[in-house]
Tab-separated table of C-alpha atoms and ligand atoms in Angstrom:
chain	number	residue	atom	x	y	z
W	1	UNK	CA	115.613	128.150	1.703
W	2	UNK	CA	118.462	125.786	3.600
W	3	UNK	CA	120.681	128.014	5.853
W	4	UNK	CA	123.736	127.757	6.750
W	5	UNK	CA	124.658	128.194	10.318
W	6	UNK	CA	128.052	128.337	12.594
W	7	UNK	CA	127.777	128.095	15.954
W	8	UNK	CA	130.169	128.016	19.076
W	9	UNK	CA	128.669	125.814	21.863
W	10	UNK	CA	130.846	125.440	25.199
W	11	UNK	CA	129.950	123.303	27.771
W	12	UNK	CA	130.153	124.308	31.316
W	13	UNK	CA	130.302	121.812	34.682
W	14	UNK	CA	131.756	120.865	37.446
W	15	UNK	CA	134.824	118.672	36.845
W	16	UNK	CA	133.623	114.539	36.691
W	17	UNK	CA	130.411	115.749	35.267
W	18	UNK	CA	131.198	113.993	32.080
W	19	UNK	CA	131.350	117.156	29.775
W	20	UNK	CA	134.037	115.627	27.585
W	21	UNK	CA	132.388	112.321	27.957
W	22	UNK	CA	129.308	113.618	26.273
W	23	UNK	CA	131.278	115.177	23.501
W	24	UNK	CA	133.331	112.107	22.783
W	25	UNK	CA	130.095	110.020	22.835
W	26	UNK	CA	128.170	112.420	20.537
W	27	UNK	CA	131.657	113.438	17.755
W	28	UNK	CA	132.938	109.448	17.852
W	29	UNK	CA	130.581	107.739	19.503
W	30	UNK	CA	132.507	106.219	22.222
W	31	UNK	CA	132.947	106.247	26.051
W	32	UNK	CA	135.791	106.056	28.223
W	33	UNK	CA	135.427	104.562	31.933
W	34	UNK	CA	138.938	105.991	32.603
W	35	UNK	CA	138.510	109.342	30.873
W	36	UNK	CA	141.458	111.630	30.741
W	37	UNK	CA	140.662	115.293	32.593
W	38	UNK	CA	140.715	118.040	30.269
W	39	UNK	CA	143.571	120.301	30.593
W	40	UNK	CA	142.345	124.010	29.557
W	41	UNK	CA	139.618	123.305	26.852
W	42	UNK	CA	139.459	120.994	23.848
W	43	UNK	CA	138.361	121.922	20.447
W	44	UNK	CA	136.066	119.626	18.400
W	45	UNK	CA	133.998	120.314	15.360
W	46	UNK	CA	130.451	118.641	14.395
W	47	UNK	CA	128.452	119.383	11.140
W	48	UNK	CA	124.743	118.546	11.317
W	49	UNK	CA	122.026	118.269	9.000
W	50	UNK	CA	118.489	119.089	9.754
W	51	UNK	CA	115.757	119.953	7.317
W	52	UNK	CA	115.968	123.389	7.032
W	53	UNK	CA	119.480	123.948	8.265
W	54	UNK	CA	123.385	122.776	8.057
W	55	UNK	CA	124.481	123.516	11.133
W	56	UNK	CA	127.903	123.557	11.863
W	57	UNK	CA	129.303	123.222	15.789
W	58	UNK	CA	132.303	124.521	17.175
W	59	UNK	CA	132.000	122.855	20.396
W	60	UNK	CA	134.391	123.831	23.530
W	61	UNK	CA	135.017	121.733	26.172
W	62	UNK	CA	136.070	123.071	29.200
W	63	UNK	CA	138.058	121.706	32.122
W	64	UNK	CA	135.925	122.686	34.915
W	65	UNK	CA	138.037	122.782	37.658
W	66	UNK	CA	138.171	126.153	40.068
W	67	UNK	CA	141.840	126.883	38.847
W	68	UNK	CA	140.535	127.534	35.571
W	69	UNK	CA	137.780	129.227	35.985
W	70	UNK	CA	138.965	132.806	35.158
W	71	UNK	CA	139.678	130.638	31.412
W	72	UNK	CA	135.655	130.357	30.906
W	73	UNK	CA	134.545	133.535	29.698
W	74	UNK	CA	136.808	133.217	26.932
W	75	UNK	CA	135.040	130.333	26.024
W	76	UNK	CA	131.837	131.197	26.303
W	77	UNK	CA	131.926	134.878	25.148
W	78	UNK	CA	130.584	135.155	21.481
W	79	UNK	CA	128.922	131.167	22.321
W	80	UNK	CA	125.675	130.977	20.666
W	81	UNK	CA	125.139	127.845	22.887
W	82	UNK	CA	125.981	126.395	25.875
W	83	UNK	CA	125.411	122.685	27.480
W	84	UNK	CA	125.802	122.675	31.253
W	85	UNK	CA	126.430	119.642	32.728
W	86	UNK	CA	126.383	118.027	35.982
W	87	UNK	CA	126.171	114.409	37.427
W	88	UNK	CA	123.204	112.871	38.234
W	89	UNK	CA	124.534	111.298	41.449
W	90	UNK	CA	126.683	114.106	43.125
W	91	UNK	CA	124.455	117.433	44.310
W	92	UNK	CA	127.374	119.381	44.249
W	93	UNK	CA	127.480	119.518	40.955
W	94	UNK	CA	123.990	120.068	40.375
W	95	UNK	CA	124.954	123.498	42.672
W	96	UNK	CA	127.922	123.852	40.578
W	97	UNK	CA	125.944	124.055	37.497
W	98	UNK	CA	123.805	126.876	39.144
W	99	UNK	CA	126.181	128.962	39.840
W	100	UNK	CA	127.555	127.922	35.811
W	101	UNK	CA	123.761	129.498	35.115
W	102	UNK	CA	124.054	132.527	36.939
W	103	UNK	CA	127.086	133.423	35.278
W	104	UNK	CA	126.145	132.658	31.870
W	105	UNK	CA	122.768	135.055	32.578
W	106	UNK	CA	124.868	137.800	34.060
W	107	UNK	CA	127.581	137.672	30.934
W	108	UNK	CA	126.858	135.587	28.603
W	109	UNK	CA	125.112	136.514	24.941
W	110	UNK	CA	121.675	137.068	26.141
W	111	UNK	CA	120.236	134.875	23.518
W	112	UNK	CA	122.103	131.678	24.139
W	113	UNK	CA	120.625	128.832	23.967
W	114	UNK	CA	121.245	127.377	27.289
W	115	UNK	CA	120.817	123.079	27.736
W	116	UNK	CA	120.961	121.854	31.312
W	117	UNK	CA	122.267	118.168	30.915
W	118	UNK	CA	121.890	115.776	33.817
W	119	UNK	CA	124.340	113.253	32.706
W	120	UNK	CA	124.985	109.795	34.312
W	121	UNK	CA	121.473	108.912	33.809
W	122	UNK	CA	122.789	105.385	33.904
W	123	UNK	CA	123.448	105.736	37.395
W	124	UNK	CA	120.112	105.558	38.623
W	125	UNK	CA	120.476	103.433	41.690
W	126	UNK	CA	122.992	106.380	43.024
W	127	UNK	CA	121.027	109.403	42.036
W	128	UNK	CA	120.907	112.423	44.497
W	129	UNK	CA	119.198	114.900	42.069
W	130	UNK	CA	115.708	114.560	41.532
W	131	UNK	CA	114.802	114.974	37.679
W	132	UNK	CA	111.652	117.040	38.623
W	133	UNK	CA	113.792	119.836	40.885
W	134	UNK	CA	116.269	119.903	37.954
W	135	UNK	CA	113.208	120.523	35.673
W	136	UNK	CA	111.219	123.079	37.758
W	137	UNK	CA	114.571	125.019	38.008
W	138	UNK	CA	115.623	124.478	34.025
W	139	UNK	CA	111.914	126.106	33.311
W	140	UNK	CA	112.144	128.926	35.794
W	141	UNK	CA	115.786	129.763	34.077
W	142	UNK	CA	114.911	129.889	30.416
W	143	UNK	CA	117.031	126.182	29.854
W	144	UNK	CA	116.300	123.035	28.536
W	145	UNK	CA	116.705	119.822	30.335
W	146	UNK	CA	117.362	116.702	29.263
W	147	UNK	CA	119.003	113.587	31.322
W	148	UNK	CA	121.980	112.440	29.681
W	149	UNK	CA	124.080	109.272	29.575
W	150	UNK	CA	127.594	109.279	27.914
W	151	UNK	CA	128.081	105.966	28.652
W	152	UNK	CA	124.309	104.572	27.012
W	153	UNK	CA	124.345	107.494	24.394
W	154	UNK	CA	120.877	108.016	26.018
W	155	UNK	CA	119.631	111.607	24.617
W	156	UNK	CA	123.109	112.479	24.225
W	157	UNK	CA	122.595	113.366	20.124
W	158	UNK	CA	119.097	114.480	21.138
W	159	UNK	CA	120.198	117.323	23.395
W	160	UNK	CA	122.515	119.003	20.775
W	161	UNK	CA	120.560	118.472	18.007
W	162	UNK	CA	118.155	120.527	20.145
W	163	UNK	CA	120.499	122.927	20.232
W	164	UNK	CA	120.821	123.431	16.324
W	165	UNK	CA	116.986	123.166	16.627
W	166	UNK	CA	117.298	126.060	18.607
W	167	UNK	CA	119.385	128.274	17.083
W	168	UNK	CA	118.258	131.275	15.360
W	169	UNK	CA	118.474	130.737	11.700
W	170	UNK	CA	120.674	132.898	9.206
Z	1	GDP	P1	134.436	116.064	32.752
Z	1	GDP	O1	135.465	116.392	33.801
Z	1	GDP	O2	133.155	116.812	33.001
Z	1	GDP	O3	134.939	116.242	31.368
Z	1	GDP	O4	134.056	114.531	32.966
Z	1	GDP	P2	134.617	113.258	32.159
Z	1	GDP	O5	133.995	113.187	30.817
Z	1	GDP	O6	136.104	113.265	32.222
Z	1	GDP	O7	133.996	112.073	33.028
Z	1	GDP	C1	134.357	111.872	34.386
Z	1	GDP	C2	134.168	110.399	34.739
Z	1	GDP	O8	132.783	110.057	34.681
Z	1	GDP	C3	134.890	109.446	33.783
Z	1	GDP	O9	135.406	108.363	34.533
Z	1	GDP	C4	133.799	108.958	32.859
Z	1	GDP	O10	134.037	107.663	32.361
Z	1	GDP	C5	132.580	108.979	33.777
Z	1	GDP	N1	131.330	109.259	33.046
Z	1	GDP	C6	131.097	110.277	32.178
Z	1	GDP	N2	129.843	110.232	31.711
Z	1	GDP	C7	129.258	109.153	32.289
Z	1	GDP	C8	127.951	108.566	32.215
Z	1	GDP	O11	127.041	109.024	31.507
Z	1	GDP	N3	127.722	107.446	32.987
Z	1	GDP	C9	128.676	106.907	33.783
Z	1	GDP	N4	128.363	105.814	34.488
Z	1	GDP	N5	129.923	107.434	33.883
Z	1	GDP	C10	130.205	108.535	33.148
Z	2	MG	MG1	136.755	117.018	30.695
């Protein structure tokens, strides 16, 4: 039969990543050049239908920044997903976004279903991560990958309707 699912996703990053970029592109389908920073988290809500499952999203955007990083776990405690994000064009926050997987194995639900979202895709001429080393390390970790754009919509309704792929059903 058709289940019925509710899910908490978070999404993790450094800050500048685009995390609430990506959200705002995928729950209203626009994009900011001048996006605002998120202060603490933001709450939005995203009902999807796929053939064998409604699949409703809680989705928790986080702010990213060191300062609140003793916030996260209460985000993404009882998550039964998580998109991690990091920019295309800035390696830091490809290591950032490590260090966001670590964490997420060491406390995290141990059956998440983890995304790793290069975003900025658009950015091409200014990369600094190579898609293949993001790849290798997405298989080694258990993630998916997918390179995002918030600014295209280029797999940006792809890589969480992966996620409700993904998720166990009811
Ligand atoms: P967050 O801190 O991770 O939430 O990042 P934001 O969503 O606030 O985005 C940071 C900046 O990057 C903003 O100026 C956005 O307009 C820009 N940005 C976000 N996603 C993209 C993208 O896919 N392509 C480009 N070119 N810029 C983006
Ligand atoms: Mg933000």
């Amino acid at each position: 039969g058709n289940s019925n699912i509710n899910a908490k996703l978070v999404l993790l990053g450094d800050m500048g990543a685009g995390k609430s970029s990506l959200v705002l592109r995928f729950v209203k389908g626009q994009f900011l050049e001048f996006q605002e920073s998120t202060i603490g988290a933001a709450f939005f809500s995203q009902t999807l239908a796929l053939s064998d499952a409604t699949v409703k999203l809680e989705i928790w955007d986080t702010a990213g920044q060191e300062r609140y990083h003793s916030l996260a776990p209460m985000y993404y405690r009882g998550a039964s997903a998580a998109i991690i994000a990091y920019d295309i064009t800035n390696t830091e926050s490809f290591e950032r976004a490590k260090k966001w997987v670590d964490e997420l194995q060491k406390q995290g639900n141990p059956n998440m279903v983890t995304a790793l979202a290069g975003n900025k895709a658009d950015l091409e001429e200014n990369r600094k991560v190579a898609a293949e080393e993001a790849k290798a390390y997405a298989e080694v970790n258990g993630l998916f990958f997918m390179e995002t754009s918030a600014k295209t919509a280029v797999n940006v309704n792809d890589i969480f309707y992966e996620i409700a792929r993904r998720l166990p059903r009811a």
